[in-house]
Amino acid sequence: MTTTAHPAFQRIALLGKVNHEATRATLLKLEQSLLNMGYEVIVEARTAEQLSSTQAQILPLHRIGESADLAIVVGGDGNMLGAARILCEADIAVIGVNRGNLGFLTDLDPDHVIEQLKSVLEGHYQTERRFLLQAEVFHCGKSKSVGRAINEVVLHSDKVAHMIEFEVFVNDEFVYSQRSDGLIISTPTGSTAYSLSGGGPILTPGLDAFTMVPMFPHTLSSRPIVVDGHSVIRLRAAANNDSLQLSCDGHVRMTVQPGDDVVIQQHPQRLRLVHPEDHSYYRVLRNKLGWGSRLF
């Protein structure tokens, strides 16, 4: 993580959760304040639909990265994830305003957003590079679908509480065959999300590693594994499975047929995440997970 001490942002894009009144109020406040401060403001097209009017330029999400220096995402972590999967293609800085529940990725407080944002725009901020996962499904040796995730990729049944069988390879070395409800492959960013609920470890954001967390495995000896971030993981669905699903951040879903291979590795582009200068990852964990404060 690096700290910057000079202004770098002039063109600012606004994105937000559609049909959410509190988000709408924050977006209007941000737009007016930024325009008054002399910044060029761009509003993402779907976001613009929920504003009664806007004085800003309107662009679709896939063009935000080429037109703005900074994207401000107003909403929860889900909104940030959706934006991140697209914005990682461009070297654009991204910061979040928390209008969701937990908010591990959205730092700014909506009640004090202008004061906090001013400091960031003056050049007082931290920058992190978060990696994404790329998942590709191969049928008979040919690629049939590709997805990306900033939190996790999950192999699972399309039925509730249904055990599946698959083999796991890391860098073409056989690891194990498994019978379980599925497998969660998580980035450090996603280690506080679905993976954590499944019993996986928390990985600090700077680690170049990801985890493989079994979901309700048939054997109690099956445990989460942390592997090097440059590894290539291959999952092979057993021939006796029904059709399976591969989910990326719980959003993009791909079908995995019996005998198909799933290849998971780092995506070539990284997300450039911006935090206020006083950001502390451990403070976020304490606040969001309800950890105890210092005793002395």
PDB file of C-alpha atoms in Angstrom:
ATOM      1  CA  MET A   1       0.000   0.000   0.000  1.00  0.00           C
ATOM      2  CA  THR A   2       1.336   3.439  -0.917  1.00  0.00           C
ATOM      3  CA  THR A   3       0.464   6.936   0.334  1.00  0.00           C
ATOM      4  CA  THR A   4       0.199   9.781  -2.183  1.00  0.00           C
ATOM      5  CA  ALA A   5       0.682  13.482  -1.384  1.00  0.00           C
ATOM      6  CA  HIS A   6      -0.212  15.310  -4.599  1.00  0.00           C
ATOM      7  CA  PRO A   7      -3.465  15.896  -6.494  1.00  0.00           C
ATOM      8  CA  ALA A   8      -4.108  13.353  -9.214  1.00  0.00           C
ATOM      9  CA  PHE A   9      -7.827  13.494  -9.980  1.00  0.00           C
ATOM     10  CA  GLN A  10      -9.652  15.973 -12.203  1.00  0.00           C
ATOM     11  CA  ARG A  11     -12.283  13.858 -13.974  1.00  0.00           C
ATOM     12  CA  ILE A  12     -14.513  12.056 -11.487  1.00  0.00           C
ATOM     13  CA  ALA A  13     -17.143   9.419 -12.256  1.00  0.00           C
ATOM     14  CA  LEU A  14     -20.128   8.639 -10.019  1.00  0.00           C
ATOM     15  CA  LEU A  15     -21.757   5.212  -9.797  1.00  0.00           C
ATOM     16  CA  GLY A  16     -24.483   4.075  -7.430  1.00  0.00           C
ATOM     17  CA  LYS A  17     -27.050   1.498  -6.450  1.00  0.00           C
ATOM     18  CA  VAL A  18     -30.120   1.884  -8.634  1.00  0.00           C
ATOM     19  CA  ASN A  19     -33.478   2.640  -6.928  1.00  0.00           C
ATOM     20  CA  HIS A  20     -32.098   3.372  -3.480  1.00  0.00           C
ATOM     21  CA  GLU A  21     -33.194   6.714  -2.027  1.00  0.00           C
ATOM     22  CA  ALA A  22     -30.278   7.197   0.393  1.00  0.00           C
ATOM     23  CA  THR A  23     -27.827   6.462  -2.423  1.00  0.00           C
ATOM     24  CA  ARG A  24     -29.639   8.921  -4.671  1.00  0.00           C
ATOM     25  CA  ALA A  25     -29.293  11.681  -2.050  1.00  0.00           C
ATOM     26  CA  THR A  26     -25.577  10.980  -1.667  1.00  0.00           C
ATOM     27  CA  LEU A  27     -25.044  10.991  -5.435  1.00  0.00           C
ATOM     28  CA  LEU A  28     -26.812  14.340  -5.826  1.00  0.00           C
ATOM     29  CA  LYS A  29     -24.751  15.793  -2.971  1.00  0.00           C
ATOM     30  CA  LEU A  30     -21.520  14.523  -4.524  1.00  0.00           C
ATOM     31  CA  GLU A  31     -22.368  15.760  -8.004  1.00  0.00           C
ATOM     32  CA  GLN A  32     -23.233  19.286  -6.878  1.00  0.00           C
ATOM     33  CA  SER A  33     -20.254  19.572  -4.531  1.00  0.00           C
ATOM     34  CA  LEU A  34     -17.760  18.318  -7.116  1.00  0.00           C
ATOM     35  CA  LEU A  35     -19.129  20.621  -9.822  1.00  0.00           C
ATOM     36  CA  ASN A  36     -18.929  23.556  -7.405  1.00  0.00           C
ATOM     37  CA  MET A  37     -15.289  22.667  -6.712  1.00  0.00           C
ATOM     38  CA  GLY A  38     -14.519  22.792 -10.436  1.00  0.00           C
ATOM     39  CA  TYR A  39     -14.137  19.087 -11.185  1.00  0.00           C
ATOM     40  CA  GLU A  40     -15.335  17.460 -14.379  1.00  0.00           C
ATOM     41  CA  VAL A  41     -18.090  15.018 -13.344  1.00  0.00           C
ATOM     42  CA  ILE A  42     -19.264  11.937 -15.246  1.00  0.00           C
ATOM     43  CA  VAL A  43     -22.310   9.894 -14.195  1.00  0.00           C
ATOM     44  CA  GLU A  44     -22.630   6.228 -15.154  1.00  0.00           C
ATOM     45  CA  ALA A  45     -25.648   5.665 -17.411  1.00  0.00           C
ATOM     46  CA  ARG A  46     -27.720   3.375 -15.136  1.00  0.00           C
ATOM     47  CA  THR A  47     -26.953   5.634 -12.193  1.00  0.00           C
ATOM     48  CA  ALA A  48     -28.136   8.681 -14.148  1.00  0.00           C
ATOM     49  CA  GLU A  49     -31.549   7.029 -14.596  1.00  0.00           C
ATOM     50  CA  GLN A  50     -32.261   7.334 -10.857  1.00  0.00           C
ATOM     51  CA  LEU A  51     -31.368  11.030 -10.741  1.00  0.00           C
ATOM     52  CA  SER A  52     -34.141  13.410 -11.735  1.00  0.00           C
ATOM     53  CA  SER A  53     -31.621  15.540 -13.598  1.00  0.00           C
ATOM     54  CA  THR A  54     -27.877  15.830 -13.932  1.00  0.00           C
ATOM     55  CA  GLN A  55     -25.510  18.474 -15.229  1.00  0.00           C
ATOM     56  CA  ALA A  56     -22.769  15.908 -15.746  1.00  0.00           C
ATOM     57  CA  GLN A  57     -21.721  13.920 -18.780  1.00  0.00           C
ATOM     58  CA  ILE A  58     -23.402  10.488 -18.935  1.00  0.00           C
ATOM     59  CA  LEU A  59     -21.460   7.398 -20.032  1.00  0.00           C
ATOM     60  CA  PRO A  60     -21.988   3.605 -19.851  1.00  0.00           C
ATOM     61  CA  LEU A  61     -19.912   1.708 -17.289  1.00  0.00           C
ATOM     62  CA  HIS A  62     -17.544   0.166 -19.823  1.00  0.00           C
ATOM     63  CA  ARG A  63     -16.460   3.671 -20.946  1.00  0.00           C
ATOM     64  CA  ILE A  64     -15.898   5.123 -17.470  1.00  0.00           C
ATOM     65  CA  GLY A  65     -12.346   3.775 -17.259  1.00  0.00           C
ATOM     66  CA  GLU A  66     -11.218   5.594 -20.398  1.00  0.00           C
ATOM     67  CA  SER A  67     -12.845   8.901 -19.451  1.00  0.00           C
ATOM     68  CA  ALA A  68     -12.257   9.423 -15.702  1.00  0.00           C
ATOM     69  CA  ASP A  69      -9.333   9.502 -13.268  1.00  0.00           C
ATOM     70  CA  LEU A  70     -11.372   8.445 -10.236  1.00  0.00           C
ATOM     71  CA  ALA A  71     -14.595   6.459  -9.852  1.00  0.00           C
ATOM     72  CA  ILE A  72     -16.697   6.936  -6.719  1.00  0.00           C
ATOM     73  CA  VAL A  73     -18.995   3.965  -6.085  1.00  0.00           C
ATOM     74  CA  VAL A  74     -21.921   4.691  -3.748  1.00  0.00           C
ATOM     75  CA  GLY A  75     -23.532   1.592  -2.250  1.00  0.00           C
ATOM     76  CA  GLY A  76     -22.447  -1.657  -0.651  1.00  0.00           C
ATOM     77  CA  ASP A  77     -19.623  -4.053  -1.394  1.00  0.00           C
ATOM     78  CA  GLY A  78     -21.807  -5.718  -4.045  1.00  0.00           C
ATOM     79  CA  ASN A  79     -21.908  -2.491  -6.032  1.00  0.00           C
ATOM     80  CA  MET A  80     -18.157  -2.142  -5.656  1.00  0.00           C
ATOM     81  CA  LEU A  81     -17.614  -5.705  -6.888  1.00  0.00           C
ATOM     82  CA  GLY A  82     -19.775  -5.169  -9.950  1.00  0.00           C
ATOM     83  CA  ALA A  83     -17.935  -1.976 -10.848  1.00  0.00           C
ATOM     84  CA  ALA A  84     -14.514  -3.477 -10.093  1.00  0.00           C
ATOM     85  CA  ARG A  85     -14.967  -6.357 -12.533  1.00  0.00           C
ATOM     86  CA  ILE A  86     -15.333  -3.785 -15.333  1.00  0.00           C
ATOM     87  CA  LEU A  87     -13.100  -0.929 -14.110  1.00  0.00           C
ATOM     88  CA  CYS A  88     -10.069  -3.188 -13.542  1.00  0.00           C
ATOM     89  CA  GLU A  89      -9.588  -3.141 -17.325  1.00  0.00           C
ATOM     90  CA  ALA A  90      -8.503   0.514 -17.080  1.00  0.00           C
ATOM     91  CA  ASP A  91      -5.959   2.069 -14.731  1.00  0.00           C
ATOM     92  CA  ILE A  92      -8.607   4.103 -12.918  1.00  0.00           C
ATOM     93  CA  ALA A  93      -8.662   4.711  -9.172  1.00  0.00           C
ATOM     94  CA  VAL A  94     -11.793   3.524  -7.344  1.00  0.00           C
ATOM     95  CA  ILE A  95     -13.137   4.587  -3.937  1.00  0.00           C
ATOM     96  CA  GLY A  96     -16.382   3.598  -2.209  1.00  0.00           C
ATOM     97  CA  VAL A  97     -19.040   5.377  -0.143  1.00  0.00           C
ATOM     98  CA  ASN A  98     -20.734   2.908   2.200  1.00  0.00           C
ATOM     99  CA  ARG A  99     -24.483   2.721   1.653  1.00  0.00           C
ATOM    100  CA  GLY A 100     -24.629  -1.031   2.262  1.00  0.00           C
ATOM    101  CA  ASN A 101     -24.323  -3.335   5.265  1.00  0.00           C
ATOM    102  CA  LEU A 102     -20.775  -4.430   6.128  1.00  0.00           C
ATOM    103  CA  GLY A 103     -18.741  -2.290   3.736  1.00  0.00           C
ATOM    104  CA  PHE A 104     -15.291  -3.897   3.723  1.00  0.00           C
ATOM    105  CA  LEU A 105     -14.527  -2.186   0.396  1.00  0.00           C
ATOM    106  CA  THR A 106     -16.435   1.076   0.845  1.00  0.00           C
ATOM    107  CA  ASP A 107     -14.501   3.413   3.146  1.00  0.00           C
ATOM    108  CA  LEU A 108     -16.223   6.779   3.027  1.00  0.00           C
ATOM    109  CA  ASP A 109     -18.956   7.642   5.537  1.00  0.00           C
ATOM    110  CA  PRO A 110     -22.011   9.062   3.698  1.00  0.00           C
ATOM    111  CA  ASP A 111     -22.613  11.530   6.551  1.00  0.00           C
ATOM    112  CA  HIS A 112     -19.116  13.029   6.165  1.00  0.00           C
ATOM    113  CA  VAL A 113     -18.405  12.129   2.562  1.00  0.00           C
ATOM    114  CA  ILE A 114     -17.545  15.632   1.302  1.00  0.00           C
ATOM    115  CA  GLU A 115     -14.980  16.342   4.053  1.00  0.00           C
ATOM    116  CA  GLN A 116     -13.350  12.924   3.612  1.00  0.00           C
ATOM    117  CA  LEU A 117     -13.382  13.174  -0.166  1.00  0.00           C
ATOM    118  CA  LYS A 118     -11.814  16.651  -0.174  1.00  0.00           C
ATOM    119  CA  SER A 119      -8.745  15.276   1.579  1.00  0.00           C
ATOM    120  CA  VAL A 120      -8.471  12.457  -0.980  1.00  0.00           C
ATOM    121  CA  LEU A 121      -8.859  14.902  -3.886  1.00  0.00           C
ATOM    122  CA  GLU A 122      -6.108  17.075  -2.398  1.00  0.00           C
ATOM    123  CA  GLY A 123      -3.792  14.086  -2.733  1.00  0.00           C
ATOM    124  CA  HIS A 124      -3.929  12.615   0.760  1.00  0.00           C
ATOM    125  CA  TYR A 125      -4.810   8.985   0.179  1.00  0.00           C
ATOM    126  CA  GLN A 126      -3.510   5.425   0.140  1.00  0.00           C
ATOM    127  CA  THR A 127      -3.491   3.179  -2.923  1.00  0.00           C
ATOM    128  CA  GLU A 128      -3.819  -0.597  -3.055  1.00  0.00           C
ATOM    129  CA  ARG A 129      -3.665  -2.965  -5.993  1.00  0.00           C
ATOM    130  CA  ARG A 130      -6.138  -5.811  -5.531  1.00  0.00           C
ATOM    131  CA  PHE A 131      -5.942  -8.805  -7.857  1.00  0.00           C
ATOM    132  CA  LEU A 132      -8.921 -10.560  -9.424  1.00  0.00           C
ATOM    133  CA  LEU A 133      -9.438 -14.179 -10.395  1.00  0.00           C
ATOM    134  CA  GLN A 134     -10.156 -15.378 -13.908  1.00  0.00           C
ATOM    135  CA  ALA A 135     -12.139 -18.595 -14.298  1.00  0.00           C
ATOM    136  CA  GLU A 136     -12.414 -20.456 -17.590  1.00  0.00           C
ATOM    137  CA  VAL A 137     -14.508 -23.547 -18.320  1.00  0.00           C
ATOM    138  CA  PHE A 138     -13.174 -26.063 -20.867  1.00  0.00           C
ATOM    139  CA  HIS A 139     -15.355 -28.680 -22.550  1.00  0.00           C
ATOM    140  CA  CYS A 140     -13.523 -31.392 -24.491  1.00  0.00           C
ATOM    141  CA  GLY A 141     -10.387 -29.230 -24.339  1.00  0.00           C
ATOM    142  CA  LYS A 142     -12.058 -26.140 -25.809  1.00  0.00           C
ATOM    143  CA  SER A 143     -12.845 -22.944 -23.903  1.00  0.00           C
ATOM    144  CA  LYS A 144     -16.589 -22.352 -23.651  1.00  0.00           C
ATOM    145  CA  SER A 145     -16.969 -19.591 -21.028  1.00  0.00           C
ATOM    146  CA  VAL A 146     -14.849 -17.122 -19.055  1.00  0.00           C
ATOM    147  CA  GLY A 147     -15.620 -15.077 -15.930  1.00  0.00           C
ATOM    148  CA  ARG A 148     -13.797 -12.916 -13.422  1.00  0.00           C
ATOM    149  CA  ALA A 149     -14.153 -12.298  -9.711  1.00  0.00           C
ATOM    150  CA  ILE A 150     -12.651  -9.954  -7.157  1.00  0.00           C
ATOM    151  CA  ASN A 151     -13.963 -11.965  -4.171  1.00  0.00           C
ATOM    152  CA  GLU A 152     -14.280 -15.610  -5.074  1.00  0.00           C
ATOM    153  CA  VAL A 153     -14.970 -18.311  -7.624  1.00  0.00           C
ATOM    154  CA  VAL A 154     -17.226 -21.139  -6.382  1.00  0.00           C
ATOM    155  CA  LEU A 155     -17.829 -24.574  -7.891  1.00  0.00           C
ATOM    156  CA  HIS A 156     -21.161 -25.929  -6.643  1.00  0.00           C
ATOM    157  CA  SER A 157     -24.253 -27.891  -7.570  1.00  0.00           C
ATOM    158  CA  ASP A 158     -27.290 -26.178  -9.008  1.00  0.00           C
ATOM    159  CA  LYS A 159     -29.313 -27.973  -6.293  1.00  0.00           C
ATOM    160  CA  VAL A 160     -29.470 -26.985  -2.601  1.00  0.00           C
ATOM    161  CA  ALA A 161     -27.360 -29.091  -0.179  1.00  0.00           C
ATOM    162  CA  HIS A 162     -26.240 -31.493  -2.905  1.00  0.00           C
ATOM    163  CA  MET A 163     -22.865 -33.240  -2.726  1.00  0.00           C
ATOM    164  CA  ILE A 164     -20.630 -33.176  -5.804  1.00  0.00           C
ATOM    165  CA  GLU A 165     -17.385 -34.927  -6.770  1.00  0.00           C
ATOM    166  CA  PHE A 166     -14.354 -33.300  -8.345  1.00  0.00           C
ATOM    167  CA  GLU A 167     -10.562 -33.407  -8.549  1.00  0.00           C
ATOM    168  CA  VAL A 168      -8.217 -30.518  -7.722  1.00  0.00           C
ATOM    169  CA  PHE A 169      -4.848 -29.822  -9.358  1.00  0.00           C
ATOM    170  CA  VAL A 170      -2.421 -26.967  -8.575  1.00  0.00           C
ATOM    171  CA  ASN A 171       0.097 -26.207 -11.339  1.00  0.00           C
ATOM    172  CA  ASP A 172      -0.872 -29.565 -12.913  1.00  0.00           C
ATOM    173  CA  GLU A 173       0.044 -31.430  -9.713  1.00  0.00           C
ATOM    174  CA  PHE A 174      -2.751 -33.572  -8.283  1.00  0.00           C
ATOM    175  CA  VAL A 175      -3.869 -32.323  -4.837  1.00  0.00           C
ATOM    176  CA  TYR A 176      -6.949 -34.400  -3.967  1.00  0.00           C
ATOM    177  CA  SER A 177     -10.283 -35.711  -5.093  1.00  0.00           C
ATOM    178  CA  GLN A 178     -13.174 -34.474  -3.004  1.00  0.00           C
ATOM    179  CA  ARG A 179     -16.818 -35.105  -2.234  1.00  0.00           C
ATOM    180  CA  SER A 180     -18.406 -31.962  -0.816  1.00  0.00           C
ATOM    181  CA  ASP A 181     -21.042 -29.315  -1.528  1.00  0.00           C
ATOM    182  CA  GLY A 182     -18.402 -27.440  -3.506  1.00  0.00           C
ATOM    183  CA  LEU A 183     -15.167 -25.454  -3.347  1.00  0.00           C
ATOM    184  CA  ILE A 184     -14.552 -21.736  -2.748  1.00  0.00           C
ATOM    185  CA  ILE A 185     -11.425 -20.234  -4.341  1.00  0.00           C
ATOM    186  CA  SER A 186     -10.957 -16.830  -2.729  1.00  0.00           C
ATOM    187  CA  THR A 187      -8.704 -13.799  -3.150  1.00  0.00           C
ATOM    188  CA  PRO A 188      -7.473 -11.846  -0.091  1.00  0.00           C
ATOM    189  CA  THR A 189     -10.277  -9.358  -0.833  1.00  0.00           C
ATOM    190  CA  GLY A 190     -12.832 -12.169  -0.702  1.00  0.00           C
ATOM    191  CA  SER A 191     -11.359 -13.777   2.409  1.00  0.00           C
ATOM    192  CA  THR A 192     -13.742 -11.696   4.559  1.00  0.00           C
ATOM    193  CA  ALA A 193     -16.759 -12.664   2.439  1.00  0.00           C
ATOM    194  CA  TYR A 194     -18.215 -16.085   1.527  1.00  0.00           C
ATOM    195  CA  SER A 195     -14.919 -17.833   2.279  1.00  0.00           C
ATOM    196  CA  LEU A 196     -14.958 -16.554   5.877  1.00  0.00           C
ATOM    197  CA  SER A 197     -18.478 -17.940   6.364  1.00  0.00           C
ATOM    198  CA  GLY A 198     -17.183 -21.303   5.102  1.00  0.00           C
ATOM    199  CA  GLY A 199     -14.402 -21.398   7.710  1.00  0.00           C
ATOM    200  CA  GLY A 200     -11.610 -19.967   5.561  1.00  0.00           C
ATOM    201  CA  PRO A 201      -8.771 -17.785   6.898  1.00  0.00           C
ATOM    202  CA  ILE A 202      -8.559 -14.005   6.594  1.00  0.00           C
ATOM    203  CA  LEU A 203      -5.790 -12.963   4.196  1.00  0.00           C
ATOM    204  CA  THR A 204      -4.487  -9.414   4.479  1.00  0.00           C
ATOM    205  CA  PRO A 205      -4.888  -7.531   1.170  1.00  0.00           C
ATOM    206  CA  GLY A 206      -1.175  -7.325   0.353  1.00  0.00           C
ATOM    207  CA  LEU A 207      -0.707 -11.108   0.244  1.00  0.00           C
ATOM    208  CA  ASP A 208      -0.142 -12.587  -3.205  1.00  0.00           C
ATOM    209  CA  ALA A 209      -2.089 -15.751  -2.413  1.00  0.00           C
ATOM    210  CA  PHE A 210      -5.525 -17.267  -2.526  1.00  0.00           C
ATOM    211  CA  THR A 211      -7.377 -19.926  -0.592  1.00  0.00           C
ATOM    212  CA  MET A 212      -9.236 -23.120  -1.475  1.00  0.00           C
ATOM    213  CA  VAL A 213     -12.029 -23.667   1.055  1.00  0.00           C
ATOM    214  CA  PRO A 214     -14.131 -26.873   0.901  1.00  0.00           C
ATOM    215  CA  MET A 215     -17.864 -26.461   1.432  1.00  0.00           C
ATOM    216  CA  PHE A 216     -19.199 -29.091   3.868  1.00  0.00           C
ATOM    217  CA  PRO A 217     -16.667 -31.788   2.863  1.00  0.00           C
ATOM    218  CA  HIS A 218     -17.471 -35.489   3.272  1.00  0.00           C
ATOM    219  CA  THR A 219     -14.296 -36.025   5.356  1.00  0.00           C
ATOM    220  CA  LEU A 220     -13.431 -33.986   8.450  1.00  0.00           C
ATOM    221  CA  SER A 221      -9.739 -34.070   7.455  1.00  0.00           C
ATOM    222  CA  SER A 222     -10.440 -31.785   4.497  1.00  0.00           C
ATOM    223  CA  ARG A 223      -9.229 -28.290   5.396  1.00  0.00           C
ATOM    224  CA  PRO A 224      -8.692 -24.895   3.693  1.00  0.00           C
ATOM    225  CA  ILE A 225      -5.396 -24.499   1.830  1.00  0.00           C
ATOM    226  CA  VAL A 226      -3.555 -21.248   1.052  1.00  0.00           C
ATOM    227  CA  VAL A 227      -1.641 -21.356  -2.235  1.00  0.00           C
ATOM    228  CA  ASP A 228       0.716 -18.984  -4.019  1.00  0.00           C
ATOM    229  CA  GLY A 229      -1.090 -16.279  -5.967  1.00  0.00           C
ATOM    230  CA  HIS A 230       0.634 -17.195  -9.236  1.00  0.00           C
ATOM    231  CA  SER A 231      -0.637 -20.771  -9.097  1.00  0.00           C
ATOM    232  CA  VAL A 232      -2.978 -22.194 -11.708  1.00  0.00           C
ATOM    233  CA  ILE A 233      -5.793 -24.215 -10.169  1.00  0.00           C
ATOM    234  CA  ARG A 234      -7.621 -26.789 -12.249  1.00  0.00           C
ATOM    235  CA  LEU A 235     -10.850 -28.440 -11.140  1.00  0.00           C
ATOM    236  CA  ARG A 236     -12.201 -31.468 -12.978  1.00  0.00           C
ATOM    237  CA  ALA A 237     -15.847 -32.390 -12.488  1.00  0.00           C
ATOM    238  CA  ALA A 238     -16.341 -36.158 -12.041  1.00  0.00           C
ATOM    239  CA  ALA A 239     -18.258 -37.992 -14.754  1.00  0.00           C
ATOM    240  CA  ASN A 240     -21.002 -39.077 -12.340  1.00  0.00           C
ATOM    241  CA  ASN A 241     -22.055 -35.497 -11.452  1.00  0.00           C
ATOM    242  CA  ASP A 242     -25.146 -33.789 -12.686  1.00  0.00           C
ATOM    243  CA  SER A 243     -24.631 -30.400 -14.328  1.00  0.00           C
ATOM    244  CA  LEU A 244     -22.714 -28.056 -11.981  1.00  0.00           C
ATOM    245  CA  GLN A 245     -22.427 -24.282 -11.644  1.00  0.00           C
ATOM    246  CA  LEU A 246     -19.397 -21.998 -11.433  1.00  0.00           C
ATOM    247  CA  SER A 247     -20.154 -18.642  -9.773  1.00  0.00           C
ATOM    248  CA  CYS A 248     -17.948 -15.545  -9.859  1.00  0.00           C
ATOM    249  CA  ASP A 249     -18.706 -13.205  -6.932  1.00  0.00           C
ATOM    250  CA  GLY A 250     -22.127 -14.856  -6.752  1.00  0.00           C
ATOM    251  CA  HIS A 251     -23.039 -12.988  -9.928  1.00  0.00           C
ATOM    252  CA  VAL A 252     -21.627 -14.436 -13.154  1.00  0.00           C
ATOM    253  CA  ARG A 253     -22.701 -18.076 -13.462  1.00  0.00           C
ATOM    254  CA  MET A 254     -21.317 -20.653 -15.872  1.00  0.00           C
ATOM    255  CA  THR A 255     -22.403 -24.247 -16.461  1.00  0.00           C
ATOM    256  CA  VAL A 256     -19.897 -27.041 -15.795  1.00  0.00           C
ATOM    257  CA  GLN A 257     -20.757 -30.407 -17.339  1.00  0.00           C
ATOM    258  CA  PRO A 258     -19.413 -33.770 -16.080  1.00  0.00           C
ATOM    259  CA  GLY A 259     -15.826 -34.168 -17.278  1.00  0.00           C
ATOM    260  CA  ASP A 260     -15.330 -30.420 -17.871  1.00  0.00           C
ATOM    261  CA  ASP A 261     -12.206 -28.675 -16.597  1.00  0.00           C
ATOM    262  CA  VAL A 262     -12.255 -25.331 -14.785  1.00  0.00           C
ATOM    263  CA  VAL A 263      -9.008 -23.315 -14.827  1.00  0.00           C
ATOM    264  CA  ILE A 264      -8.654 -20.535 -12.236  1.00  0.00           C
ATOM    265  CA  GLN A 265      -5.762 -18.062 -12.061  1.00  0.00           C
ATOM    266  CA  GLN A 266      -5.029 -14.389 -11.525  1.00  0.00           C
ATOM    267  CA  HIS A 267      -6.605 -11.983 -13.972  1.00  0.00           C
ATOM    268  CA  PRO A 268      -3.903  -9.935 -15.779  1.00  0.00           C
ATOM    269  CA  GLN A 269      -5.329  -6.547 -14.665  1.00  0.00           C
ATOM    270  CA  ARG A 270      -5.597  -5.364 -11.059  1.00  0.00           C
ATOM    271  CA  LEU A 271      -8.058  -3.039  -9.380  1.00  0.00           C
ATOM    272  CA  ARG A 272      -6.579   0.269  -8.153  1.00  0.00           C
ATOM    273  CA  LEU A 273      -8.384   0.868  -4.871  1.00  0.00           C
ATOM    274  CA  VAL A 274      -8.074   4.215  -3.069  1.00  0.00           C
ATOM    275  CA  HIS A 275      -8.479   4.740   0.699  1.00  0.00           C
ATOM    276  CA  PRO A 276      -8.414   7.843   2.916  1.00  0.00           C
ATOM    277  CA  GLU A 277      -4.969   8.538   4.358  1.00  0.00           C
ATOM    278  CA  ASP A 278      -5.956   7.321   7.852  1.00  0.00           C
ATOM    279  CA  HIS A 279      -7.319   3.983   6.572  1.00  0.00           C
ATOM    280  CA  SER A 280      -6.394   0.943   8.685  1.00  0.00           C
ATOM    281  CA  TYR A 281      -7.276  -2.577   7.519  1.00  0.00           C
ATOM    282  CA  TYR A 282      -7.164  -3.912  11.078  1.00  0.00           C
ATOM    283  CA  ARG A 283      -9.507  -1.175  12.278  1.00  0.00           C
ATOM    284  CA  VAL A 284     -11.924  -2.202   9.536  1.00  0.00           C
ATOM    285  CA  LEU A 285     -11.752  -5.814  10.722  1.00  0.00           C
ATOM    286  CA  ARG A 286     -12.363  -4.777  14.334  1.00  0.00           C
ATOM    287  CA  ASN A 287     -15.354  -2.649  13.412  1.00  0.00           C
ATOM    288  CA  LYS A 288     -16.959  -4.987  10.891  1.00  0.00           C
ATOM    289  CA  LEU A 289     -16.365  -8.272  12.738  1.00  0.00           C
ATOM    290  CA  GLY A 290     -16.967  -6.961  16.235  1.00  0.00           C
ATOM    291  CA  TRP A 291     -13.496  -7.771  17.535  1.00  0.00           C
ATOM    292  CA  GLY A 292     -12.498  -6.500  20.978  1.00  0.00           C
ATOM    293  CA  SER A 293     -10.666  -3.203  21.393  1.00  0.00           C
ATOM    294  CA  ARG A 294      -7.414  -2.812  23.300  1.00  0.00           C
ATOM    295  CA  LEU A 295      -7.579  -3.695  27.009  1.00  0.00           C
ATOM    296  CA  PHE A 296      -4.650  -1.474  28.104  1.00  0.00           C
TER     297      PHE A 296
END
